[in-house]
């Protein structure tokens, strides 16, 4: 297995854990803005430490790279982090789990335009298999009923695609660790002001679970950006589709759920497509 596959796999696993933790907190009275504020704030010491170890690489970079890091940070914090909590709250679980996979389509199109990644027939076929497999796994073959809350999920998917492309661009110049920490610290002040002005911030109701959520947030970022160092943006987002498989498997012991034959077929399609992505180095 390639390094790109290993780190994307670990990032997808971390994201599955994060989804379950966020759902647990929201279902037990935590608010989306408060949750987003605290697990971002708790991650600050780690990213400061990481930045101090690698900041020397920024001495001779162009001003445009600083702007790019600020853009990445704002999209990640105000966009993905905040919008995801709203998506998980207002979009039905089934809808969110499937529609978030549209990040594949957004990423492939944006990467083709901005990173000049080849939009090949193989890529189209494999991404189609992933989406079909995701649909079967998540919906059990039933018709998906869209809601107004699904707009948050689609918006998050687009923002994730934008992040995939911009992070890949920054990583080629300054590496994954500095891209992650630099983007985070560039945006933490405007993000904090935005959240405080918005209001509704209070102490977290479940401090230990919130800390665990912070760890998964850091893990997702570190693993994903390391994967982007070794693989294309399209590759990473396609392998990320293992996330719904992890969520389904975790739900068996934690929630007492079972997998139907249709769901198993969907999972197999995702795995086969993922193997194809790895073998063909999409």
CSV table of C-alpha atoms in Angstrom, one decimal:
chain,number,residue,atom,x,y,z
A,1,UNK,CA,0.0,0.0,0.0
A,2,UNK,CA,1.2,3.5,-0.8
A,3,UNK,CA,1.7,6.2,1.8
A,4,UNK,CA,-1.1,8.2,0.2
A,5,UNK,CA,-3.5,5.3,0.9
A,6,UNK,CA,-2.4,4.7,4.5
A,7,UNK,CA,-2.7,8.3,5.6
A,8,UNK,CA,-6.0,8.8,3.8
A,9,UNK,CA,-7.3,5.6,5.4
A,10,UNK,CA,-6.4,6.9,8.8
A,11,UNK,CA,-7.9,10.3,8.2
A,12,UNK,CA,-11.2,8.7,7.0
A,13,UNK,CA,-11.2,6.5,10.1
A,14,UNK,CA,-10.7,9.6,12.3
A,15,UNK,CA,-13.5,11.4,10.5
A,16,UNK,CA,-15.9,8.5,11.2
A,17,UNK,CA,-15.1,8.8,14.9
A,18,UNK,CA,-15.6,12.5,14.8
A,19,UNK,CA,-19.0,12.2,13.1
A,20,UNK,CA,-20.2,9.8,15.8
A,21,UNK,CA,-18.9,12.1,18.6
A,22,UNK,CA,-20.6,15.2,17.1
A,23,UNK,CA,-23.9,13.3,16.8
A,24,UNK,CA,-23.6,12.1,20.4
A,25,UNK,CA,-22.9,15.7,21.7
A,26,UNK,CA,-25.7,17.3,19.6
A,27,UNK,CA,-28.2,14.7,20.6
A,28,UNK,CA,-27.4,15.3,24.3
A,29,UNK,CA,-28.0,19.1,24.4
A,30,UNK,CA,-24.8,20.6,23.0
A,31,UNK,CA,-25.2,23.3,20.5
A,32,UNK,CA,-23.5,23.4,17.1
A,33,UNK,CA,-21.8,26.8,17.4
A,34,UNK,CA,-20.6,26.1,21.0
A,35,UNK,CA,-19.2,22.7,19.9
A,36,UNK,CA,-17.4,24.2,16.9
A,37,UNK,CA,-15.9,27.0,19.0
A,38,UNK,CA,-14.5,24.8,21.8
A,39,UNK,CA,-12.9,22.0,19.8
A,40,UNK,CA,-11.3,24.6,17.6
A,41,UNK,CA,-10.0,26.6,20.6
A,42,UNK,CA,-8.7,23.5,22.3
A,43,UNK,CA,-6.7,22.6,19.2
A,44,UNK,CA,-4.8,25.9,19.3
A,45,UNK,CA,-1.9,24.9,21.7
A,46,UNK,CA,-1.1,21.9,19.5
A,47,UNK,CA,-1.0,24.0,16.3
A,48,UNK,CA,1.1,26.7,17.9
A,49,UNK,CA,3.6,24.0,18.9
A,50,UNK,CA,3.7,22.6,15.4
A,51,UNK,CA,4.1,26.0,13.8
A,52,UNK,CA,7.1,26.9,16.0
A,53,UNK,CA,8.9,23.8,14.9
A,54,UNK,CA,8.4,24.5,11.2
A,55,UNK,CA,8.0,28.3,10.8
A,56,UNK,CA,11.5,28.8,9.4
A,57,UNK,CA,10.3,27.6,6.0
A,58,UNK,CA,8.1,30.7,5.7
A,59,UNK,CA,11.0,33.2,5.8
A,60,UNK,CA,11.3,33.6,2.0
A,61,UNK,CA,7.8,32.7,0.8
A,62,UNK,CA,5.7,35.1,-1.3
A,63,UNK,CA,2.9,37.2,0.3
A,64,UNK,CA,0.4,35.4,-1.8
A,65,UNK,CA,1.1,32.2,0.2
A,66,UNK,CA,0.2,33.9,3.4
A,67,UNK,CA,-3.1,34.9,1.8
A,68,UNK,CA,-3.6,31.3,0.7
A,69,UNK,CA,-3.0,30.1,4.3
A,70,UNK,CA,-5.5,32.6,5.6
A,71,UNK,CA,-8.0,31.5,3.0
A,72,UNK,CA,-7.5,27.8,3.9
A,73,UNK,CA,-7.9,28.6,7.6
A,74,UNK,CA,-11.1,30.6,7.2
A,75,UNK,CA,-12.7,28.1,4.8
A,76,UNK,CA,-11.7,25.2,7.2
A,77,UNK,CA,-12.9,26.9,10.4
A,78,UNK,CA,-15.8,29.1,9.5
A,79,UNK,CA,-16.7,26.9,6.5
A,80,UNK,CA,-16.2,23.2,7.2
A,81,UNK,CA,-16.0,23.1,11.0
A,82,UNK,CA,-19.0,25.4,11.6
A,83,UNK,CA,-21.1,24.3,8.6
A,84,UNK,CA,-20.6,20.6,9.4
A,85,UNK,CA,-22.1,21.0,12.9
A,86,UNK,CA,-25.1,22.7,11.2
A,87,UNK,CA,-25.3,20.0,8.6
A,88,UNK,CA,-25.2,17.2,11.2
A,89,UNK,CA,-27.9,19.0,13.1
A,90,UNK,CA,-30.4,19.9,10.4
A,91,UNK,CA,-29.7,17.3,7.7
A,92,UNK,CA,-31.1,13.8,8.3
A,93,UNK,CA,-28.3,11.3,9.1
A,94,UNK,CA,-28.8,9.3,5.9
A,95,UNK,CA,-28.9,12.4,3.7
A,96,UNK,CA,-25.7,13.8,5.3
A,97,UNK,CA,-23.8,10.6,5.0
A,98,UNK,CA,-24.5,10.3,1.3
A,99,UNK,CA,-24.6,13.9,0.1
A,100,UNK,CA,-21.2,14.7,1.7
A,101,UNK,CA,-19.7,12.2,-0.8
A,102,UNK,CA,-20.5,14.8,-3.6
A,103,UNK,CA,-17.1,16.2,-2.5
A,104,UNK,CA,-15.7,13.6,-4.9
A,105,UNK,CA,-17.4,15.4,-7.9
A,106,UNK,CA,-16.5,18.8,-6.7
A,107,UNK,CA,-12.9,17.9,-6.0
A,108,UNK,CA,-12.3,16.1,-9.4
A,109,UNK,CA,-13.7,19.1,-11.2
A,110,UNK,CA,-11.8,21.7,-9.3
A,111,UNK,CA,-8.6,19.7,-9.4
A,112,UNK,CA,-8.9,19.3,-13.1
A,113,UNK,CA,-9.3,23.1,-13.6
A,114,UNK,CA,-6.8,24.4,-11.0
A,115,UNK,CA,-4.3,21.6,-10.5
A,116,UNK,CA,-4.5,20.3,-14.1
A,117,UNK,CA,-5.2,16.7,-12.8
A,118,UNK,CA,-6.4,14.5,-15.7
A,119,UNK,CA,-10.2,14.0,-15.9
A,120,UNK,CA,-9.9,10.4,-17.2
A,121,UNK,CA,-12.6,7.9,-18.1
A,122,UNK,CA,-11.2,5.6,-15.3
A,123,UNK,CA,-11.6,8.3,-12.8
A,124,UNK,CA,-15.2,8.9,-13.8
A,125,UNK,CA,-16.0,5.1,-13.6
A,126,UNK,CA,-14.4,4.7,-10.2
A,127,UNK,CA,-16.0,7.8,-8.7
A,128,UNK,CA,-19.4,6.6,-10.1
A,129,UNK,CA,-18.9,3.2,-8.4
A,130,UNK,CA,-18.1,4.9,-5.1
A,131,UNK,CA,-21.2,7.1,-5.3
A,132,UNK,CA,-23.4,4.1,-6.2
A,133,UNK,CA,-21.9,2.0,-3.4
A,134,UNK,CA,-22.3,4.9,-0.9
A,135,UNK,CA,-25.9,5.3,-1.9
A,136,UNK,CA,-26.6,1.6,-1.4
A,137,UNK,CA,-24.7,1.5,1.9
A,138,UNK,CA,-26.3,4.6,3.4
A,139,UNK,CA,-29.9,4.5,2.1
A,140,UNK,CA,-30.3,0.7,1.8
A,141,UNK,CA,-31.5,1.3,-1.7
A,142,UNK,CA,-34.4,3.5,-0.6
A,143,UNK,CA,-35.4,6.8,-2.2
A,144,UNK,CA,-33.5,9.7,-0.7
A,145,UNK,CA,-35.8,12.5,0.5
A,146,UNK,CA,-34.1,15.8,0.3
A,147,UNK,CA,-34.6,18.5,2.9
A,148,UNK,CA,-33.7,22.2,3.2
A,149,UNK,CA,-31.0,21.2,5.8
A,150,UNK,CA,-29.2,19.3,3.0
A,151,UNK,CA,-28.0,22.6,1.6
A,152,UNK,CA,-25.6,22.7,4.6
A,153,UNK,CA,-24.2,19.3,3.6
A,154,UNK,CA,-23.7,20.3,-0.1
A,155,UNK,CA,-22.1,23.5,1.0
A,156,UNK,CA,-19.7,21.6,3.2
A,157,UNK,CA,-18.9,19.2,0.4
A,158,UNK,CA,-18.0,22.1,-1.9
A,159,UNK,CA,-15.9,23.7,0.8
A,160,UNK,CA,-14.1,20.4,1.4
A,161,UNK,CA,-13.3,20.2,-2.3
A,162,UNK,CA,-11.9,23.8,-2.2
A,163,UNK,CA,-9.8,22.8,0.8
A,164,UNK,CA,-8.5,19.7,-1.1
A,165,UNK,CA,-7.3,21.9,-4.0
A,166,UNK,CA,-5.9,24.8,-2.0
A,167,UNK,CA,-4.2,22.6,0.6
A,168,UNK,CA,-2.5,20.6,-2.2
A,169,UNK,CA,-1.2,23.8,-3.6
A,170,UNK,CA,0.3,25.0,-0.3
A,171,UNK,CA,1.7,21.6,0.6
A,172,UNK,CA,3.9,21.5,-2.5
A,173,UNK,CA,5.7,24.7,-1.3
A,174,UNK,CA,5.9,24.4,2.5
A,175,UNK,CA,4.8,20.9,3.4
A,176,UNK,CA,1.8,19.5,5.3
A,177,UNK,CA,2.7,20.4,8.9
A,178,UNK,CA,3.3,24.1,8.2
A,179,UNK,CA,0.3,24.2,5.9
A,180,UNK,CA,-2.0,22.9,8.6
A,181,UNK,CA,-0.6,25.0,11.5
A,182,UNK,CA,-0.1,28.1,9.5
A,183,UNK,CA,-3.6,28.1,8.1
A,184,UNK,CA,-5.1,27.4,11.5
A,185,UNK,CA,-3.2,30.2,13.2
A,186,UNK,CA,-3.8,32.7,10.4
A,187,UNK,CA,-7.6,32.3,10.9
A,188,UNK,CA,-8.0,31.6,14.6
A,189,UNK,CA,-8.4,35.3,15.6
A,190,UNK,CA,-11.0,36.3,13.0
A,191,UNK,CA,-12.7,33.0,13.6
A,192,UNK,CA,-12.9,33.6,17.4
A,193,UNK,CA,-14.2,37.1,16.8
A,194,UNK,CA,-16.9,35.8,14.5
A,195,UNK,CA,-18.0,33.1,16.9
A,196,UNK,CA,-18.0,35.5,20.0
A,197,UNK,CA,-20.0,38.2,18.1
A,198,UNK,CA,-22.4,35.5,17.0
A,199,UNK,CA,-23.0,34.7,20.6
A,200,UNK,CA,-24.2,31.5,22.4
A,201,UNK,CA,-20.8,30.5,23.6
A,202,UNK,CA,-20.7,28.7,27.0
A,203,UNK,CA,-18.7,26.0,28.7
A,204,UNK,CA,-19.0,22.6,27.0
A,205,UNK,CA,-21.5,20.2,28.6
A,206,UNK,CA,-19.2,17.2,28.1
A,207,UNK,CA,-15.6,18.4,28.5
A,208,UNK,CA,-13.9,15.0,28.1
A,209,UNK,CA,-15.9,14.1,25.0
A,210,UNK,CA,-15.1,17.6,23.6
A,211,UNK,CA,-11.4,17.0,24.2
A,212,UNK,CA,-11.6,13.6,22.4
A,213,UNK,CA,-13.4,15.4,19.5
A,214,UNK,CA,-10.5,17.8,19.4
A,215,UNK,CA,-8.0,15.0,19.1
A,216,UNK,CA,-10.0,13.5,16.1
A,217,UNK,CA,-10.1,17.0,14.5
A,218,UNK,CA,-6.3,17.2,14.7
A,219,UNK,CA,-5.8,13.7,13.5
A,220,UNK,CA,-8.0,14.2,10.4
A,221,UNK,CA,-6.0,17.3,9.4
A,222,UNK,CA,-2.6,15.8,10.0
A,223,UNK,CA,-3.3,12.5,8.2
A,224,UNK,CA,-5.1,14.2,5.3
A,225,UNK,CA,-2.5,16.8,4.6
A,226,UNK,CA,0.3,14.1,4.8
A,227,UNK,CA,-1.7,12.1,2.3
A,228,UNK,CA,-2.0,15.1,0.0
A,229,UNK,CA,1.8,15.3,0.0
A,230,UNK,CA,2.0,11.8,-1.5
A,231,UNK,CA,-1.1,11.6,-3.7
A,232,UNK,CA,-3.4,13.7,-5.9
A,233,UNK,CA,-6.4,15.6,-4.6
A,234,UNK,CA,-8.7,13.4,-6.5
A,235,UNK,CA,-7.1,10.2,-5.1
A,236,UNK,CA,-7.4,11.4,-1.5
A,237,UNK,CA,-11.0,12.4,-1.8
A,238,UNK,CA,-11.9,9.1,-3.4
A,239,UNK,CA,-10.2,7.0,-0.8
A,240,UNK,CA,-11.9,9.1,1.8
A,241,UNK,CA,-15.1,7.4,0.8
A,242,UNK,CA,-14.3,4.6,3.2
A,243,UNK,CA,-15.7,6.9,5.9
A,244,UNK,CA,-19.4,5.7,5.6
A,245,UNK,CA,-18.1,2.1,5.8
A,246,UNK,CA,-16.4,2.9,9.1
A,247,UNK,CA,-19.5,4.7,10.4
A,248,UNK,CA,-21.7,1.7,9.6
A,249,UNK,CA,-19.3,-0.8,11.2
A,250,UNK,CA,-19.0,1.3,14.4
A,251,UNK,CA,-22.9,1.5,14.5
A,252,UNK,CA,-23.2,-2.3,14.8
A,253,UNK,CA,-21.7,-2.6,18.3
A,254,UNK,CA,-22.4,0.9,19.5
A,255,UNK,CA,-26.0,1.3,18.3
A,256,UNK,CA,-27.0,-2.3,17.8
A,257,UNK,CA,-27.6,-1.8,14.1
A,258,UNK,CA,-27.3,-4.5,11.5
A,259,UNK,CA,-26.2,-4.4,7.8
A,260,UNK,CA,-28.6,-5.5,5.1
A,261,UNK,CA,-27.6,-7.4,1.9
A,262,UNK,CA,-27.9,-4.2,-0.1
A,263,UNK,CA,-25.7,-2.3,2.4
A,264,UNK,CA,-23.1,-5.0,2.2
A,265,UNK,CA,-23.1,-4.8,-1.6
A,266,UNK,CA,-22.7,-1.1,-1.4
A,267,UNK,CA,-19.7,-1.5,0.9
A,268,UNK,CA,-18.1,-4.0,-1.4
A,269,UNK,CA,-18.5,-1.6,-4.4
A,270,UNK,CA,-16.8,1.2,-2.4
A,271,UNK,CA,-13.9,-1.1,-1.4
A,272,UNK,CA,-13.5,-2.4,-4.9
A,273,UNK,CA,-13.4,1.1,-6.3
A,274,UNK,CA,-11.0,2.1,-3.5
A,275,UNK,CA,-8.7,-0.7,-4.5
A,276,UNK,CA,-9.0,0.4,-8.1
A,277,UNK,CA,-8.0,3.9,-7.2
A,278,UNK,CA,-4.9,2.6,-5.4
A,279,UNK,CA,-3.9,0.3,-8.1
A,280,UNK,CA,-4.3,2.8,-10.9
A,281,UNK,CA,-2.9,5.7,-8.8
A,282,UNK,CA,-5.7,8.0,-9.8
